[in-house]
């Protein structure tokens, strides 16, 4: 049976069940306190509390961010709040304690340091107005914690419960709390009355007048100022329960009588006519004695204000205010001869209010001498505070006891082995005729902690900013409060404060001035061995004004001093860092943004000194952070800007790395104080960078964290003071700009931002939008006849939405007044007024609601007040019964629809028709179930026999869009001019793919933007067309510039050997396209139903042969290029020139497509070339795969032709499958482009144009048969394929590092993880490649595995290239074989098809596998692992030895057994598994592979040989013999 083992657990258990909100003060968010691990466990298990309706809220708060501020808001809203905290926060929180003492809050304090607690942190706050209760043992900790909460509820006063965790370390475990006793003691009725009381309209800067008072009948009441919501003399709702009928016989009869005589709640009717007074110490004692009486009656445990233990006839006693356990043990072990053998021990259970009479009553009359031991490290008065309290109590003592002797002692650290000696010393002094007062007992020195104590350190995530500082300023960087600095004797908590850091900088500045004087004197000195130092020192002094010259001269001066050897030279060299003009910084956190940490910032700004501050704010954007104004967190940026003398920047490294660099460089150059406020949001210090990235994007996008730079002196040079580097600013910043008359300038300079700057965003806007949309629709329907039908949909992929709209059209045709809306767009308050409601929902993720239905569901699932008895309803659900194959997961099938049906029926709704279930596994998919359900709905509505229904138009297909587009024009040009939205129309979204761009939105931001009433964060992905993946250095530089100017500052090297840009907003789309074309590149046909980018092996070891093959790739690409002029008209022509304007819409222009025709191809078409022995382009995975064959002279002769490869699949649809290409035969090099054309034409004329999931060439070939297909191609060619030539593939991965080709040129293949080229604090990759491109004279070859080859480096340039690579860390390829062989698609956040993470997650997964690789000696072994976020297969996962395909958020299908050479498909091993299961599967498999593999055996072959998975022989058998059988039926 579970038992309580520590006092912290006991306290946490009581605090959790007795509170609405528990504030868990922790050393760091990722580091648990004594209490927090227990509290978070209770919350994770959703354990119910006792005083509230729901689950108590546990808030983790860092110890240095003014944690008690977080208590005010919930207290004022009527919640019962408790705090668990270390004693270190108490003194800094004194300004809050005086106010909090008037609220029913309980603060549980663990005294620190753990190895020798300092009780002075309790005595220092003893006059704060709180009640102080102390516990010593484990059982007492539980009981006193309960007493504290009961007292707070009954009295309305704040209570501090403090204890030494080490004191009960050796106690035996105790039973769990008795919940019946807890419920009885807490008085839940009084708790409810507290919770019904709220206080509003007050501020923390002024005393709100709250004071707990008590009436003559004993009821506490609240006196508040008239401006609050509580009127003067209105009683607080937390009334004292007078239940003391079970008073123990040990309590004084006088007390019991007094308590019993008080009125109870049932007898109280009004207190308006009674006199009130502040609650007194007697009232507190009365309440506590009542509480302790209840505990005693139930358990037999007795508690008093002061506890005496020992003989009743003792003559001496110890009053201990400190750790008692060691003395109890010492006295119990005493021998009869020890002078302390018969002594007693007195401890305070109630420390405040101090009850002197109770103390005297507790001490036996026989006790004549009392030694007072106070464990107080910070002694500020001659006499100890407890000693003075005791002496004060003597004033009321009778003359008979006035002869007692009290001797004060200061209690130091005592080892258990020396306790006997310490007790002897205390009693010898106590019994001395002239005892020494304030004698120190034990050691004053602090021992090394036997228990783990948290040491303040910089969170690992914050190293990103520190590394940038190091990179920018190098040896010039000086951080005054660096945590690893050698500050002898200075506590880290003090060293980290701005005050300390600023003082250290001032001392540094003074030291520099003295050093300059020393150098000036040395320059005139004759004490040097040589004359060289004198001249260089003089030059250095003269060049001090110019930092660059000064630092260069410093190096020269130091060099001369180093070779001089004189004593004076050595003296100057001992301070050589002072020769450099330092970049001086203070590093802080958001703790500096609160009142208790802000004074240091004020000092820096007011001093006008040239000091830079980097303040890292880690608070995640959230509704709570945005609305809890009582925390008074200052906007440090605005605070500094208002000073008018400081450079200020707001930056976020996970949003704009470049802007961080600019801000830090500008701050360093600014003469005066600089403040760089840096955003780094995390919930715990060990959060992943992915979490930080997502939180940063939300905050920046919504304007919570605007990016800007402010230089108050820029206007002197004609430049604006303010530079906005993000698109949104928050209201406070906007107001500052208005006040300072800069907003107008900003709007003129950036008119595109004016609407955002002037707008106000929030949930109110969203509510207003819903209301207006609904009212407008209602008004439109007023003139119609027929019954109303409201159709609400929640759609994830568009099926439920299109079905709802189709149902609405059919309803209108039957005379119904239909309204069709997304569930989240519908005003819920109108639902009960509807007549007929139809709800349609698809299924997202693991049985979750689609995004546009979640708010609707959240609003009704727990709403017990919603009466739907007047509505009739029906539900149709869309799902896939096989999507979650395991039997236990079948509950997820159509779960949202089923939940809606059950909930609305529970709320009183009457079914029009039973729920309809659409199943993707049915012959016609969800249409099968829909066809059965819809007639029942019409029948229930009485419109099933309507005659003369119009014929329903067929849905618009991609084929319709293409044929109506006038050769890919559509209305793209008009859509680009529409500034009312960041999107383009749905049909144009299909057409822009042909132009090389996809519309996307940032899925990290969808939910938050919706809450704000904003459309999704639309942007565009642009993909270039780059034949064979070869670019010039000039093109690389232009691509780099485009990514920074128009994209998200990163480039993606794709699995199709080209550049891809993300985050291009619509207004920049045409500019980006033009810039790409200026680089002599294009984007036409990089996407869409045409032949796309033609790939080619990089082959760094055979440059001449590569050149020949690359020319063929270009020839094929150009030959199959679409002929439409729409691309040139839309993107490249200057529309501002009236003579060059061209109409691009309508039928004014008629193009001709000799190869494609007006409808182009049924689906995408991909061609690649591989050069054996390297299959680095996955030649089997494409519509056409060409295997280059060379002759005996190493020149290109021809190609073996494969056709019918393809990767795209739909989950759980066995009619879709990946396929490897089928061998057509051999063809000569000069004919190959014609062969590609004819294969494409056969696909054009025979591919499936009705079902896009069946439209790829792979299905055409399988439908026809390989021989029939080959015959059709040969008929068009008028000649036959030759027999294929012999070839051999040895791998399909890249060869990293340096290689030489046959011409003597060098090539280096960089490892670019998942193709993402970006700068980070750890790795300035993008900058390094840009600098290389400026000097490189050869080529950049992009690989099909998303890496990069620096090609054709001459020997003359080799050393300089290597040096530059080393500088930017580009020469590192020392990664595990698994990582080097991995590949991932983009997936979240930009890909609209992604179901799970891919590019951002695969590196983390590999990191978690690398330890296993090391342990099994597999670090260098290549295992091909690929991941995609959806089954479309952009990273070609079906050919990997280990493949992961996203199925839902954090859930993947796992595939095993692919061929290492890319020649064999893998097969499903496990479905819908998460990281834990992946690791559980992979680690044993890797171990077996290390132990059992045969020589040269690859991992994919191994898992087949040992029977883990069966081989896939062709695409049509991909779904056969899978390792995990999908279970049928529904549970």
PDB file of C-alpha atoms in Angstrom, residues 511-616:
ATOM      1  CA  UNK A 511      40.497  49.756 -13.889  1.00  0.00           C
ATOM      2  CA  UNK A 512      40.785  50.496 -17.615  1.00  0.00           C
ATOM      3  CA  UNK A 513      41.338  54.189 -16.888  1.00  0.00           C
ATOM      4  CA  UNK A 514      44.107  53.340 -14.438  1.00  0.00           C
ATOM      5  CA  UNK A 515      45.607  50.937 -16.946  1.00  0.00           C
ATOM      6  CA  UNK A 516      45.730  53.625 -19.609  1.00  0.00           C
ATOM      7  CA  UNK A 517      47.596  55.856 -17.161  1.00  0.00           C
ATOM      8  CA  UNK A 518      49.998  52.989 -16.453  1.00  0.00           C
ATOM      9  CA  UNK A 519      50.599  52.491 -20.181  1.00  0.00           C
ATOM     10  CA  UNK A 520      51.178  56.215 -20.699  1.00  0.00           C
ATOM     11  CA  UNK A 521      53.747  56.182 -17.904  1.00  0.00           C
ATOM     12  CA  UNK A 522      55.345  53.009 -19.335  1.00  0.00           C
ATOM     13  CA  UNK A 523      55.651  54.622 -22.765  1.00  0.00           C
ATOM     14  CA  UNK A 524      57.912  57.230 -21.192  1.00  0.00           C
ATOM     15  CA  UNK A 525      59.796  54.721 -19.044  1.00  0.00           C
ATOM     16  CA  UNK A 526      63.365  53.496 -19.613  1.00  0.00           C
ATOM     17  CA  UNK A 527      62.739  50.176 -17.857  1.00  0.00           C
ATOM     18  CA  UNK A 528      62.155  48.103 -20.986  1.00  0.00           C
ATOM     19  CA  UNK A 529      64.884  45.834 -22.301  1.00  0.00           C
ATOM     20  CA  UNK A 530      64.307  47.093 -25.861  1.00  0.00           C
ATOM     21  CA  UNK A 531      62.867  50.294 -27.277  1.00  0.00           C
ATOM     22  CA  UNK A 532      60.174  48.579 -29.363  1.00  0.00           C
ATOM     23  CA  UNK A 533      57.460  48.472 -26.661  1.00  0.00           C
ATOM     24  CA  UNK A 534      57.604  52.225 -26.050  1.00  0.00           C
ATOM     25  CA  UNK A 535      56.682  53.261 -29.594  1.00  0.00           C
ATOM     26  CA  UNK A 536      53.863  50.709 -29.870  1.00  0.00           C
ATOM     27  CA  UNK A 537      52.451  51.654 -26.499  1.00  0.00           C
ATOM     28  CA  UNK A 538      52.431  55.321 -27.592  1.00  0.00           C
ATOM     29  CA  UNK A 539      50.645  54.365 -30.805  1.00  0.00           C
ATOM     30  CA  UNK A 540      48.096  52.379 -28.832  1.00  0.00           C
ATOM     31  CA  UNK A 541      47.327  55.306 -26.523  1.00  0.00           C
ATOM     32  CA  UNK A 542      46.890  57.653 -29.502  1.00  0.00           C
ATOM     33  CA  UNK A 543      44.586  55.194 -31.267  1.00  0.00           C
ATOM     34  CA  UNK A 544      42.205  54.617 -28.360  1.00  0.00           C
ATOM     35  CA  UNK A 545      39.397  56.607 -29.981  1.00  0.00           C
ATOM     36  CA  UNK A 546      39.188  54.194 -32.907  1.00  0.00           C
ATOM     37  CA  UNK A 547      38.240  50.730 -31.635  1.00  0.00           C
ATOM     38  CA  UNK A 548      39.398  48.916 -34.773  1.00  0.00           C
ATOM     39  CA  UNK A 549      42.801  50.638 -34.811  1.00  0.00           C
ATOM     40  CA  UNK A 550      43.076  50.274 -31.058  1.00  0.00           C
ATOM     41  CA  UNK A 551      42.533  46.525 -31.172  1.00  0.00           C
ATOM     42  CA  UNK A 552      44.998  46.052 -34.048  1.00  0.00           C
ATOM     43  CA  UNK A 553      47.592  48.143 -32.222  1.00  0.00           C
ATOM     44  CA  UNK A 554      46.892  46.159 -29.036  1.00  0.00           C
ATOM     45  CA  UNK A 555      48.015  42.956 -30.745  1.00  0.00           C
ATOM     46  CA  UNK A 556      51.225  44.598 -31.897  1.00  0.00           C
ATOM     47  CA  UNK A 557      51.923  46.085 -28.474  1.00  0.00           C
ATOM     48  CA  UNK A 558      51.314  42.746 -26.748  1.00  0.00           C
ATOM     49  CA  UNK A 559      53.621  41.019 -29.240  1.00  0.00           C
ATOM     50  CA  UNK A 560      56.436  43.489 -28.458  1.00  0.00           C
ATOM     51  CA  UNK A 561      55.893  43.206 -24.720  1.00  0.00           C
ATOM     52  CA  UNK A 562      55.952  39.411 -24.934  1.00  0.00           C
ATOM     53  CA  UNK A 563      59.447  39.432 -26.422  1.00  0.00           C
ATOM     54  CA  UNK A 564      60.833  42.184 -24.186  1.00  0.00           C
ATOM     55  CA  UNK A 565      61.233  40.130 -21.013  1.00  0.00           C
ATOM     56  CA  UNK A 566      61.458  43.077 -18.645  1.00  0.00           C
ATOM     57  CA  UNK A 567      59.671  43.307 -15.328  1.00  0.00           C
ATOM     58  CA  UNK A 568      57.591  46.245 -16.561  1.00  0.00           C
ATOM     59  CA  UNK A 569      56.545  44.273 -19.652  1.00  0.00           C
ATOM     60  CA  UNK A 570      55.429  41.356 -17.481  1.00  0.00           C
ATOM     61  CA  UNK A 571      53.472  43.724 -15.274  1.00  0.00           C
ATOM     62  CA  UNK A 572      51.589  45.157 -18.262  1.00  0.00           C
ATOM     63  CA  UNK A 573      51.005  41.703 -19.755  1.00  0.00           C
ATOM     64  CA  UNK A 574      49.317  40.549 -16.544  1.00  0.00           C
ATOM     65  CA  UNK A 575      46.421  42.808 -17.600  1.00  0.00           C
ATOM     66  CA  UNK A 576      46.743  42.329 -21.353  1.00  0.00           C
ATOM     67  CA  UNK A 577      42.971  41.915 -21.861  1.00  0.00           C
ATOM     68  CA  UNK A 578      42.667  45.628 -21.012  1.00  0.00           C
ATOM     69  CA  UNK A 579      44.603  46.545 -24.160  1.00  0.00           C
ATOM     70  CA  UNK A 580      41.535  45.683 -26.211  1.00  0.00           C
ATOM     71  CA  UNK A 581      38.450  47.842 -26.447  1.00  0.00           C
ATOM     72  CA  UNK A 582      36.016  45.454 -24.886  1.00  0.00           C
ATOM     73  CA  UNK A 583      32.419  44.842 -25.788  1.00  0.00           C
ATOM     74  CA  UNK A 584      31.023  44.939 -22.269  1.00  0.00           C
ATOM     75  CA  UNK A 585      27.782  43.134 -21.533  1.00  0.00           C
ATOM     76  CA  UNK A 586      25.451  42.251 -18.716  1.00  0.00           C
ATOM     77  CA  UNK A 587      23.359  39.132 -19.230  1.00  0.00           C
ATOM     78  CA  UNK A 588      19.960  38.925 -17.563  1.00  0.00           C
ATOM     79  CA  UNK A 589      16.615  37.191 -17.682  1.00  0.00           C
ATOM     80  CA  UNK A 590      12.968  38.212 -17.519  1.00  0.00           C
ATOM     81  CA  UNK A 591      13.431  38.295 -13.731  1.00  0.00           C
ATOM     82  CA  UNK A 592      14.879  41.765 -14.355  1.00  0.00           C
ATOM     83  CA  UNK A 593      11.495  42.827 -15.770  1.00  0.00           C
ATOM     84  CA  UNK A 594       9.782  42.715 -12.376  1.00  0.00           C
ATOM     85  CA  UNK A 595       9.933  45.325  -9.648  1.00  0.00           C
ATOM     86  CA  UNK A 596      12.345  43.331  -7.510  1.00  0.00           C
ATOM     87  CA  UNK A 597      14.847  42.939 -10.349  1.00  0.00           C
ATOM     88  CA  UNK A 598      14.388  46.173 -12.242  1.00  0.00           C
ATOM     89  CA  UNK A 599      16.440  48.577 -10.184  1.00  0.00           C
ATOM     90  CA  UNK A 600      19.721  47.450 -11.728  1.00  0.00           C
ATOM     91  CA  UNK A 601      18.418  48.253 -15.214  1.00  0.00           C
ATOM     92  CA  UNK A 602      17.372  51.663 -13.975  1.00  0.00           C
ATOM     93  CA  UNK A 603      20.873  52.266 -12.610  1.00  0.00           C
ATOM     94  CA  UNK A 604      22.481  51.405 -15.943  1.00  0.00           C
ATOM     95  CA  UNK A 605      20.140  53.615 -17.983  1.00  0.00           C
ATOM     96  CA  UNK A 606      20.391  56.518 -15.542  1.00  0.00           C
ATOM     97  CA  UNK A 607      24.191  56.303 -15.465  1.00  0.00           C
ATOM     98  CA  UNK A 608      24.491  56.893 -19.240  1.00  0.00           C
ATOM     99  CA  UNK A 609      27.493  54.563 -19.219  1.00  0.00           C
ATOM    100  CA  UNK A 610      28.522  52.616 -22.321  1.00  0.00           C
ATOM    101  CA  UNK A 611      27.144  49.300 -21.070  1.00  0.00           C
ATOM    102  CA  UNK A 612      25.318  46.687 -23.135  1.00  0.00           C
ATOM    103  CA  UNK A 613      22.582  44.554 -21.616  1.00  0.00           C
ATOM    104  CA  UNK A 614      21.293  41.334 -23.144  1.00  0.00           C
ATOM    105  CA  UNK A 615      18.066  40.370 -21.375  1.00  0.00           C
ATOM    106  CA  UNK A 616      16.691  36.968 -22.322  1.00  0.00           C
TER     107      UNK A 616
END
